[in-house]
XYZ file of C-alpha atoms in Angstrom:
710
model
C -26.591 16.626 -2.447
C -26.670 20.474 -2.352
C -23.253 21.168 -1.100
C -22.318 18.910 -4.561
C -24.248 20.960 -6.935
C -22.654 24.204 -5.499
C -19.039 22.716 -5.481
C -19.672 21.210 -9.488
C -21.304 24.802 -9.998
C -17.934 26.538 -9.172
C -15.627 24.098 -11.027
C -17.440 24.516 -14.206
C -17.439 28.318 -13.514
C -14.052 28.170 -13.326
C -13.543 26.806 -16.521
C -14.093 28.376 -19.936
C -16.569 27.275 -22.787
C -15.155 24.379 -24.572
C -17.650 24.499 -27.345
C -17.676 21.147 -28.577
C -13.610 20.993 -28.239
C -13.846 18.144 -25.940
C -13.959 14.816 -27.226
C -16.596 12.540 -25.621
C -13.579 9.852 -25.454
C -11.104 11.969 -23.355
C -8.645 9.751 -22.369
C -8.392 7.452 -25.466
C -5.744 7.112 -27.935
C -5.740 9.874 -30.533
C -3.591 9.331 -33.684
C -3.536 10.419 -37.281
C -4.493 8.250 -39.913
C -4.380 8.745 -43.859
C -5.949 12.187 -45.100
C -5.077 13.342 -41.759
C -8.427 11.741 -40.575
C -8.595 11.618 -36.896
C -9.189 8.144 -35.430
C -10.288 7.582 -31.883
C -9.809 4.397 -30.180
C -12.182 3.503 -27.375
C -10.836 4.399 -23.999
C -11.633 0.644 -22.631
C -8.994 -0.451 -25.253
C -6.110 -1.710 -23.278
C -7.781 0.203 -20.646
C -5.852 -1.281 -17.412
C -2.687 -2.401 -18.794
C 0.996 -1.428 -18.329
C 3.221 -1.807 -21.123
C 6.156 -1.405 -19.129
C 7.225 -1.115 -15.085
C 10.111 0.371 -12.982
C 9.522 -2.088 -10.030
C 12.894 -3.047 -11.105
C 14.675 0.036 -10.984
C 14.898 0.433 -14.449
C 12.028 0.424 -17.180
C 11.243 -2.896 -18.213
C 8.487 -5.152 -20.066
C 6.824 -7.048 -17.461
C 7.112 -10.303 -19.901
C 10.602 -9.657 -19.109
C 10.788 -10.216 -15.138
C 11.168 -13.805 -13.827
C 8.827 -12.742 -11.019
C 5.079 -12.104 -10.533
C 4.009 -8.520 -10.837
C 0.727 -6.388 -11.041
C 0.517 -2.685 -12.174
C -2.718 -0.637 -10.787
C -3.183 2.259 -13.182
C -4.912 5.778 -12.603
C -7.525 4.474 -14.747
C -8.672 2.076 -12.554
C -8.315 4.101 -9.656
C -10.833 6.621 -11.569
C -13.553 3.755 -12.567
C -13.172 2.686 -8.803
C -13.467 6.014 -7.232
C -10.404 4.907 -5.185
C -9.114 7.216 -2.674
C -6.453 5.578 -0.637
C -4.445 2.430 -0.749
C -7.092 -0.051 0.774
C -9.586 0.835 -1.975
C -6.778 -1.090 -4.639
C -6.075 -4.094 -2.507
C -9.213 -6.175 -4.094
C -7.048 -6.031 -7.675
C -4.262 -7.694 -6.287
C -3.877 -11.508 -6.078
C -2.567 -12.569 -2.948
C -2.937 -9.345 -0.947
C -5.379 -8.640 1.924
C -6.318 -6.178 4.298
C -4.627 -6.625 7.761
C -5.159 -3.226 9.524
C -4.395 0.512 8.338
C -1.880 0.576 6.074
C -0.723 -3.024 6.835
C -1.486 -6.188 4.461
C -1.190 -9.794 4.086
C 1.123 -10.667 1.546
C 1.510 -14.010 0.226
C 0.485 -15.331 4.162
C 2.720 -12.731 5.933
C 2.090 -9.461 7.747
C 3.687 -6.629 6.126
C 3.647 -2.671 6.395
C 6.396 -1.643 3.917
C 5.709 0.337 0.891
C 8.137 2.483 -1.428
C 8.032 5.953 -3.175
C 9.293 6.039 -6.840
C 11.664 3.029 -5.840
C 12.951 4.717 -2.714
C 12.316 4.218 0.964
C 10.466 7.196 2.792
C 6.698 6.623 3.178
C 5.106 10.118 4.648
C 2.082 7.898 5.811
C 3.517 6.935 9.218
C 2.229 5.276 12.168
C -1.477 4.509 11.359
C -2.219 7.014 8.136
C -2.886 5.128 5.194
C -1.263 5.972 1.740
C -3.452 8.671 -0.381
C -3.905 8.239 -4.090
C -4.637 11.390 -5.204
C -0.771 12.258 -6.441
C -0.477 8.613 -7.267
C 0.152 7.834 -11.341
C 0.246 3.926 -10.580
C 0.911 1.370 -7.639
C 3.369 -1.286 -8.780
C 3.333 -4.457 -6.968
C 6.280 -6.741 -6.817
C 5.506 -10.245 -5.312
C 7.827 -12.577 -3.516
C 11.079 -11.491 -1.977
C 12.330 -8.138 -3.306
C 15.648 -7.544 -1.477
C 17.849 -7.465 -4.924
C 16.261 -3.851 -5.913
C 14.964 -2.981 -2.662
C 17.096 -4.325 0.204
C 15.527 -6.052 3.561
C 12.105 -6.593 3.596
C 9.305 -9.187 4.109
C 9.331 -11.988 1.628
C 5.551 -11.391 0.438
C 6.631 -8.727 -1.807
C 6.945 -4.704 -1.990
C 4.319 -2.103 -2.844
C 5.851 0.882 -5.020
C 3.639 4.087 -5.426
C 4.847 5.773 -8.657
C 3.904 9.706 -8.086
C 2.339 11.799 -10.853
C 4.838 13.901 -12.733
C 4.595 16.932 -14.934
C 3.471 16.568 -18.502
C 4.446 17.990 -22.012
C 0.778 18.059 -22.909
C -1.286 20.622 -21.127
C -4.068 19.598 -19.023
C -6.516 20.820 -16.135
C -8.439 18.494 -14.365
C -11.210 19.584 -11.623
C -13.359 16.903 -9.674
C -16.410 17.830 -7.305
C -17.439 14.906 -5.135
C -19.851 14.423 -2.918
C -21.684 10.941 -0.916
C -23.313 9.935 2.090
C -22.117 10.250 5.517
C -21.962 13.641 4.581
C -18.620 12.878 2.206
C -17.800 16.419 0.379
C -14.541 17.326 -1.312
C -13.202 19.436 -4.340
C -9.529 18.851 -6.140
C -7.593 20.354 -9.168
C -4.409 19.502 -10.950
C -2.729 21.169 -13.548
C 0.351 20.640 -15.967
C 1.678 21.193 -19.066
C 5.074 23.309 -20.558
C 6.072 26.711 -18.876
C 8.002 27.596 -22.016
C 7.225 27.873 -25.636
C 9.827 25.173 -26.509
C 8.817 22.699 -23.469
C 12.063 22.716 -21.809
C 10.177 23.408 -18.525
C 7.260 21.792 -17.590
C 4.933 21.920 -14.153
C 2.363 20.108 -12.042
C 0.447 21.732 -9.484
C -2.231 19.758 -7.503
C -4.527 20.234 -4.869
C -6.857 17.886 -2.970
C -9.732 18.393 0.070
C -12.134 15.940 1.047
C -14.135 15.489 4.458
C -16.580 13.176 5.584
C -18.384 11.678 9.036
C -17.909 7.818 8.508
C -20.115 5.382 9.876
C -18.342 4.708 13.180
C -19.727 6.783 15.749
C -17.750 10.143 16.725
C -15.554 9.934 13.725
C -14.775 12.685 11.109
C -12.123 12.403 8.601
C -10.215 15.589 6.602
C -7.707 15.484 4.336
C -5.551 17.962 2.333
C -2.670 17.245 -0.016
C -1.038 19.671 -1.888
C 1.321 18.792 -4.624
C 3.471 20.264 -7.173
C 6.727 19.368 -9.447
C 8.867 20.995 -12.186
C 10.539 19.036 -14.959
C 13.671 20.275 -17.037
C 15.207 18.877 -19.903
C 18.515 18.909 -19.417
C 20.032 17.395 -22.605
C 18.756 15.062 -25.404
C 17.230 12.215 -23.566
C 17.910 13.543 -20.012
C 15.558 15.365 -17.247
C 15.745 16.815 -13.761
C 12.384 16.257 -11.901
C 11.976 18.104 -8.883
C 8.859 17.221 -6.439
C 7.109 18.373 -3.368
C 4.018 17.312 -1.368
C 2.353 18.143 1.838
C -0.137 16.335 3.658
C -2.374 17.209 6.645
C -4.973 14.445 7.607
C -7.057 15.117 10.803
C -9.203 11.885 11.734
C -11.478 12.739 14.733
C -12.292 9.892 17.153
C -10.856 7.798 14.281
C -7.485 6.454 15.852
C -9.929 3.053 15.107
C -9.632 -0.497 16.520
C -12.091 -2.949 16.012
C -15.417 -4.214 17.440
C -15.493 -6.751 19.743
C -16.960 -10.099 18.461
C -17.353 -13.635 20.251
C -15.189 -16.701 19.167
C -17.334 -17.405 16.088
C -17.003 -13.764 14.691
C -20.149 -12.546 15.487
C -20.069 -8.854 16.598
C -21.201 -8.101 19.584
C -22.852 -5.055 19.040
C -23.473 -2.475 15.948
C -20.482 -1.851 13.848
C -20.596 2.052 14.395
C -19.742 1.104 18.051
C -16.196 3.208 18.793
C -14.351 2.928 22.015
C -12.818 6.733 21.073
C -14.607 9.703 22.881
C -15.607 12.834 20.504
C -12.281 14.651 21.572
C -10.017 11.954 20.618
C -8.065 12.383 17.773
C -5.214 11.519 14.936
C -3.197 14.100 13.564
C -0.511 13.682 10.306
C 1.382 16.241 9.624
C 3.804 15.621 6.729
C 6.070 16.782 3.749
C 8.123 15.038 1.375
C 10.646 16.330 -1.238
C 12.187 14.551 -3.904
C 14.481 15.044 -6.912
C 15.245 12.761 -9.604
C 17.767 12.709 -12.646
C 17.329 10.527 -15.465
C 19.104 10.359 -18.775
C 19.695 7.884 -21.826
C 23.361 7.895 -22.830
C 23.144 6.943 -26.700
C 20.834 4.243 -27.494
C 22.030 1.547 -25.143
C 22.863 3.237 -21.799
C 20.565 4.780 -19.183
C 21.641 6.385 -15.944
C 19.500 7.793 -13.157
C 19.833 9.240 -9.331
C 17.357 10.471 -6.838
C 17.200 11.617 -3.415
C 14.299 12.048 -1.364
C 13.467 13.387 2.178
C 10.263 13.169 4.518
C 9.494 14.692 7.590
C 6.237 13.972 9.491
C 4.469 14.323 12.901
C 1.433 12.184 13.975
C -0.239 13.192 17.163
C -2.756 10.941 18.730
C -5.231 11.075 21.558
C -7.117 8.026 21.990
C -9.308 5.603 24.223
C -7.891 1.863 23.839
C -10.295 -0.829 24.455
C -9.059 -3.722 26.720
C -11.625 -6.387 26.425
C -14.935 -7.145 28.484
C -15.048 -6.152 31.944
C -15.172 -9.677 33.920
C -17.940 -8.361 35.929
C -20.196 -6.879 33.265
C -20.045 -8.367 29.999
C -21.766 -5.400 28.446
C -18.784 -2.999 29.604
C -15.705 -2.848 27.635
C -12.815 -1.574 29.549
C -10.532 1.173 28.423
C -7.299 2.920 28.959
C -6.308 6.347 27.767
C -3.081 7.187 25.133
C -1.359 9.879 24.664
C 1.336 9.767 21.769
C 3.473 11.723 19.703
C 5.477 10.188 16.742
C 7.919 12.685 14.799
C 9.778 10.578 11.915
C 11.799 11.820 9.313
C 14.043 10.316 6.617
C 16.616 10.432 4.041
C 16.994 8.051 1.109
C 19.711 8.379 -2.126
C 19.592 6.095 -4.898
C 21.388 5.248 -8.183
C 20.955 3.001 -10.699
C 22.519 2.486 -14.576
C 21.876 0.012 -17.126
C 23.847 -0.859 -20.260
C 23.166 -3.032 -23.034
C 26.131 -4.733 -24.664
C 26.836 -7.617 -26.822
C 29.377 -10.379 -25.866
C 30.265 -13.391 -27.865
C 26.963 -12.918 -29.822
C 24.932 -12.662 -26.983
C 23.007 -9.528 -25.680
C 23.736 -8.531 -22.062
C 21.349 -5.999 -20.220
C 23.453 -5.118 -17.195
C 22.282 -3.017 -14.711
C 23.954 -1.803 -11.495
C 22.808 0.594 -8.458
C 23.204 1.403 -5.025
C 20.800 2.796 -2.506
C 21.390 4.643 1.309
C 18.430 5.328 3.837
C 18.788 6.777 7.396
C 15.631 7.342 9.717
C 15.140 8.780 12.744
C 11.631 7.751 14.508
C 10.532 8.707 18.217
C 7.649 7.700 20.124
C 6.483 9.819 22.823
C 3.657 7.757 24.663
C 2.070 7.829 28.243
C -0.617 5.704 29.001
C -3.280 6.170 31.806
C -4.518 2.795 32.971
C -6.636 3.501 35.750
C -9.628 5.530 36.219
C -10.972 5.398 32.714
C -14.671 4.783 32.511
C -15.572 1.788 30.897
C -17.857 1.865 27.562
C -21.310 -0.108 27.557
C -21.587 -2.095 24.065
C -25.492 -1.812 23.907
C -25.910 1.858 25.215
C -22.561 3.662 24.944
C -22.641 7.275 26.543
C -19.721 9.451 25.818
C -18.411 12.568 27.256
C -17.871 10.933 30.794
C -13.946 11.022 30.287
C -13.396 14.637 29.405
C -10.597 14.624 32.732
C -8.550 11.762 30.945
C -6.435 14.377 28.968
C -5.547 16.245 31.919
C -4.762 13.176 34.052
C -2.523 11.419 31.388
C -0.731 15.188 31.033
C 0.769 14.598 34.610
C 2.291 11.275 33.569
C 6.251 11.485 32.186
C 6.280 10.633 28.540
C 8.084 7.476 27.762
C 10.236 7.852 24.665
C 11.513 5.271 22.275
C 13.857 6.802 20.152
C 14.839 4.234 17.002
C 17.618 4.826 14.464
C 17.432 2.943 11.130
C 20.451 3.172 8.719
C 20.525 0.954 5.488
C 23.182 0.992 2.565
C 23.304 -1.646 -0.254
C 24.439 -2.018 -3.863
C 23.436 -4.599 -6.440
C 24.443 -6.147 -10.002
C 22.109 -8.123 -12.195
C 23.083 -9.317 -15.751
C 19.995 -10.244 -18.310
C 21.487 -12.407 -20.833
C 19.601 -13.248 -24.266
C 20.999 -16.681 -24.914
C 18.987 -16.885 -27.839
C 15.997 -15.090 -28.915
C 13.254 -16.732 -26.816
C 15.778 -17.680 -24.171
C 16.689 -15.153 -21.199
C 18.905 -15.724 -18.029
C 18.644 -13.056 -15.374
C 21.223 -13.533 -12.382
C 22.044 -10.787 -9.679
C 23.616 -10.599 -6.383
C 23.269 -7.548 -3.663
C 24.986 -6.594 -0.548
C 23.865 -4.737 2.472
C 25.100 -3.576 5.445
C 22.705 -2.262 8.418
C 22.976 -0.565 11.440
C 19.601 -0.047 14.209
C 19.794 1.067 17.603
C 16.788 2.015 19.899
C 16.897 4.205 23.042
C 14.261 4.110 25.433
C 13.916 6.281 28.647
C 11.131 7.765 30.590
C 11.414 10.985 32.246
C 14.799 11.684 30.789
C 16.381 8.407 32.334
C 17.394 5.814 29.701
C 16.449 2.174 30.638
C 18.013 0.602 27.522
C 20.065 1.170 24.636
C 20.519 -1.802 22.271
C 22.199 -1.685 18.974
C 22.880 -4.099 16.427
C 24.862 -3.884 13.038
C 25.540 -6.520 10.513
C 25.787 -7.290 6.684
C 24.372 -9.942 4.367
C 24.571 -10.980 0.491
C 21.531 -12.203 -1.272
C 21.108 -13.839 -4.714
C 18.462 -14.062 -7.347
C 18.370 -15.932 -10.458
C 15.691 -16.845 -13.012
C 15.324 -18.348 -16.665
C 12.487 -17.079 -18.925
C 11.774 -18.986 -22.066
C 9.403 -17.227 -24.978
C 7.882 -19.935 -27.340
C 6.346 -16.828 -28.904
C 6.667 -12.933 -28.463
C 3.372 -13.037 -26.545
C 4.152 -15.656 -23.959
C 6.691 -15.943 -21.379
C 7.268 -18.780 -19.179
C 9.653 -18.508 -16.233
C 11.150 -19.903 -13.165
C 12.869 -18.272 -10.381
C 14.995 -18.158 -7.231
C 15.546 -15.531 -5.011
C 16.741 -14.899 -1.329
C 15.251 -12.210 1.203
C 16.231 -11.176 4.591
C 15.072 -8.967 7.492
C 17.127 -7.587 10.391
C 15.764 -8.351 13.988
C 13.565 -5.827 15.458
C 16.259 -3.370 17.238
C 14.253 -4.140 20.424
C 15.093 -7.418 20.299
C 18.716 -7.126 20.457
C 19.174 -6.473 24.258
C 21.671 -8.386 25.588
C 19.612 -9.549 28.684
C 17.485 -11.459 26.212
C 20.402 -12.985 24.633
C 21.058 -10.573 21.430
C 22.702 -9.688 19.164
C 20.645 -11.764 16.478
C 21.461 -12.424 13.002
C 18.476 -11.611 10.533
C 15.632 -13.390 9.672
C 16.388 -15.130 6.205
C 14.095 -16.373 3.391
C 13.876 -17.797 -0.065
C 11.476 -18.138 -2.723
C 11.169 -20.356 -5.521
C 8.481 -19.298 -7.906
C 7.200 -20.664 -11.368
C 4.853 -18.969 -13.612
C 3.556 -17.910 -17.231
C 2.541 -14.454 -18.684
C 0.568 -13.758 -21.668
C -0.128 -11.001 -23.931
C -2.219 -12.692 -26.507
C -4.323 -11.226 -29.327
C -2.157 -8.106 -29.747
C -2.144 -7.426 -26.053
C -6.316 -7.590 -25.513
C -5.865 -10.747 -23.719
C -3.257 -10.667 -20.632
C -3.291 -13.862 -18.298
C -0.398 -14.266 -15.472
C -0.317 -17.511 -13.388
C 2.258 -18.056 -10.759
C 3.184 -20.977 -8.161
C 5.412 -20.268 -5.380
C 6.743 -21.572 -2.098
C 8.522 -19.263 0.383
C 10.709 -20.397 3.555
C 11.372 -18.234 6.236
C 13.920 -19.222 8.810
C 15.347 -17.617 11.774
C 12.540 -16.126 13.493
C 12.925 -15.108 17.182
C 11.203 -16.989 19.938
C 10.838 -17.036 23.892
C 13.193 -19.984 24.713
C 11.538 -21.602 27.875
C 14.572 -23.559 28.326
C 16.334 -20.687 29.721
C 15.541 -18.528 32.646
C 14.821 -14.868 32.614
C 17.675 -12.507 33.018
C 17.195 -9.076 34.762
C 13.407 -9.795 33.977
C 14.029 -10.307 30.317
C 12.752 -13.544 28.458
C 15.599 -15.052 26.722
C 14.805 -15.189 23.021
C 16.230 -17.778 20.494
C 16.160 -18.149 16.616
C 14.036 -21.431 16.549
C 11.137 -20.334 14.192
C 10.506 -21.308 10.781
C 7.586 -20.467 8.302
C 6.556 -21.889 4.622
C 4.146 -20.236 2.588
C 2.764 -22.338 -0.684
C 0.243 -21.041 -2.966
C -1.076 -20.100 -6.512
C -1.838 -16.974 -7.988
C -4.113 -15.850 -11.250
C -4.612 -12.624 -12.793
C -6.841 -11.684 -15.987
C -7.240 -8.762 -17.798
C -9.137 -9.209 -21.264
C -10.974 -6.916 -23.618
C -13.736 -9.305 -24.756
C -14.741 -6.555 -27.343
C -13.944 -3.144 -28.152
C -16.239 -1.949 -25.572
C -15.928 -4.342 -22.801
C -12.941 -5.384 -20.623
C -12.785 -7.584 -17.686
C -10.422 -8.118 -14.821
C -10.121 -11.608 -12.600
C -7.757 -12.406 -9.869
C -7.512 -15.121 -7.524
C -4.948 -16.239 -5.143
C -4.360 -19.335 -3.029
C -2.153 -19.591 -0.056
C -1.287 -21.844 2.910
C 1.218 -20.703 5.412
C 2.082 -22.675 8.085
C 4.414 -22.653 10.928
C 6.855 -25.888 10.236
C 9.543 -25.264 12.839
C 9.202 -23.886 16.499
C 9.538 -24.901 19.941
C 6.543 -26.762 21.518
C 3.992 -24.437 23.065
C 5.624 -21.100 21.579
C 3.971 -18.895 18.905
C 5.578 -16.955 16.390
C 4.350 -13.057 15.985
C 0.906 -13.149 14.056
C 0.487 -16.625 14.288
C -1.775 -18.503 16.084
C -0.860 -22.484 16.536
C 0.343 -23.168 13.241
C -1.453 -20.496 11.144
C -0.942 -16.769 10.478
C -3.706 -14.458 11.280
C -5.857 -12.743 8.588
C -4.011 -15.137 5.825
C -6.902 -16.274 3.739
C -6.646 -19.498 1.778
C -8.965 -18.161 -0.854
C -9.359 -14.438 -1.968
C -11.199 -13.644 -5.406
C -11.657 -10.395 -6.774
C -13.178 -9.017 -10.329
C -14.180 -5.806 -12.087
C -15.842 -5.234 -15.429
C -16.666 -2.546 -17.655
C -18.644 -2.177 -20.428
C -19.032 1.158 -22.574
C -22.110 1.980 -24.644
C -20.795 4.693 -26.961
C -24.043 5.630 -28.515
C -25.322 7.115 -25.118
C -21.657 7.865 -23.857
C -22.077 5.860 -20.502
C -19.848 2.868 -19.220
C -21.290 0.825 -16.717
C -18.963 -1.300 -14.478
C -19.497 -4.021 -11.650
C -17.143 -5.753 -9.649
C -16.627 -7.793 -6.457
C -14.454 -9.592 -3.527
C -14.430 -12.826 -1.889
C -11.957 -13.528 1.081
C -12.494 -16.522 2.927
C -12.037 -17.821 6.326
C -9.410 -16.374 8.749
C -8.148 -16.107 12.117
C -7.575 -13.358 14.622
C -4.479 -12.699 16.235
C -6.329 -14.049 19.473
C -7.537 -17.211 17.405
C -11.087 -15.972 16.929
C -12.553 -16.558 13.803
C -12.761 -14.075 11.293
C -15.875 -14.930 9.216
C -15.517 -15.085 5.205
C -17.338 -12.447 3.347
C -18.470 -11.809 -0.398
C -19.131 -8.022 -1.507
C -20.255 -6.162 -4.630
C -19.589 -2.826 -6.039
C -20.965 -0.801 -9.255
C -20.723 2.410 -11.043
C -21.713 4.405 -13.817
C -19.809 6.948 -15.486
C -21.645 9.350 -17.819
C -20.261 11.500 -20.579
C -21.551 14.920 -20.584
C -19.878 16.550 -23.310
C -18.204 19.034 -21.112
C -17.534 16.529 -18.333
C -18.133 13.067 -16.933
C -20.112 12.068 -13.726
C -19.139 8.885 -11.724
C -21.630 7.168 -9.727
C -20.675 4.397 -7.425
C -22.123 2.385 -4.733
C -19.771 0.266 -2.598
C -21.188 -2.783 -0.756
C -24.586 -3.058 -2.766
C -26.149 -5.351 -0.326
C -24.948 -3.598 2.863
C -23.476 -6.492 4.209
C -22.242 -6.614 7.755
C -19.005 -8.354 7.558
C -15.157 -7.987 9.394
C -12.431 -6.599 6.709
C -9.965 -8.036 9.309
C -9.433 -9.782 12.282
C -7.220 -8.144 15.307
C -7.695 -9.171 18.708
C -9.952 -10.489 21.130
C -9.569 -7.080 23.425
C -9.763 -5.010 20.376
C -12.214 -6.831 18.131
C -12.575 -7.439 14.309
C -12.148 -4.698 12.015
C -15.530 -3.892 10.508
C -15.732 -3.598 6.517
C -17.756 -0.324 5.604
C -21.237 -0.580 4.940
C -23.109 0.629 1.651
C -21.581 3.894 0.456
C -22.390 6.239 -2.238
C -20.456 8.402 -4.220
C -20.568 11.099 -6.972
C -18.019 12.611 -8.617
C -18.389 15.637 -11.504
C -15.079 15.524 -13.546
C -13.898 18.224 -16.061
C -10.965 17.965 -17.870
C -9.635 19.789 -20.882
């Protein structure tokens, strides 16, 4: 706490005295009423709402999209003290944690994410997206191929970056907490010139902590900046850059071993990594976006994004219990380097035109992506000291790095190219009835070159194209109620490594489709938003080993013999119970089963006829009450995830945890005090394998933030 006080003093010392100029309700809506009286609406009113979303590549009212979606905004980030993507999953129905940045999405595992509608995630490999420079997170559920191209059918997550603002603002935050957490950040935005033609944004973030797992330490640095230029009436060019540096000591984490009933075999602080192990990610992302309105009925935008990342990791991988001593965990040492870079382009246009008395919102666009992904890996499998579960002694594997350095790297060089174009028409058949239809063409080319010591062992390549469709019907009995039914398709190219001719390749993509029906409401002037959706997703053409065919050159023969069906129901509620009290509730039910395969063959990430880490029930809630008289807001939330199974079929126990926070206005600033996992429950956030164990959830943690904004 001494560190916190010093940082807070430094932050406050850098700010001029505001002498009452700061309103206690900073962040509220301020308008001018009769007689020029200033009317301040409390920050809680419509606090976590989104009036429009760009998840469909063009700005649109969520009520007009025939598919379930959610938008998590920066107000919720702030109130929940969210740092990275894993902190917000509890707010999204149908989404739960799987591993690292991966999630279970409507029953399916996926790791895909987009930035400002484009491919190019700078958090590669085993790093988790940070939220410091993110304005909101948009979640489109179900197949999103029409706008985003090939991908998993569960849905996509789109991170929308903070951009320069016309309103001058400076925000500084000092952070402290248990596990030696300490941090400071600052961000400034506003006009450069007197006419506001050019605006800027600059931001910097630093945080360090020693998490609860033994030997670990995390240090995260982010620097981002941007310039926006008003090029014409309704037109703007935005240039942005972000640099990330994440150093994680002994934190290329696997789980903690469990028995088949899901009980941890040792303390959750146990770590297979040595103090000298590490993961270090350095990455940069640069993007430019031009958007303009042409008259009142036409919009156009185009964007380019480039990212470059390099993740270096040296770590000890657990390999299960020693059969001769159940207290010892066998290990191997891995030395890996992952350089990745990607370049993407996109363009979109919309036009509203009247044909035969009906308004058409026509939308068309195209995108292109090229990625180079290299993995240099060497693995030391012998002579690595096992580690005790009950009394781990570290420091005995100091020679592992040197011995591994004598091994040749195995290089896996993956090249991915994607290009596609789409067309959609939204027709207003009548004032209360909308018909949406869209088609997309995609062409892709994948290739993987595997070599050891410079000698190439395989070089499979594959190219193909596909056409997918999406259609939906919306009926609005009132302007604040929207009912819909939709049907959409998806496809995913097979893994390039699976296209080996010895394995029977090349193979056609995995295909999928979803039918969904739902209702969206914005009742009582938007104070009550309640959405519900029911869906059925079918996935076909999943590759499996074909036991009826003998191996070729030692490679198992594959065949597209898999089918999976996912059924579910989701409900989301956001309500201003009073002007000072807001409530968020989400619930997701999902039942994903293997509905077609060869007996005895398992689909990846599935055990028997069930998918790993796919809970049937997931509940999340958050409520915030503001007491204006004492300038304080009290918040309370929780999450429940039902029983799951791990990749090895071990039970992952259900859990329920609770969190709380207090936000106190200080006149010149505000103070957040937050506690996660109030009752210090020991639980598994997800399951992995019998060799690596389950990922434990965080024990009770405390966070304090002093925020100054003017």
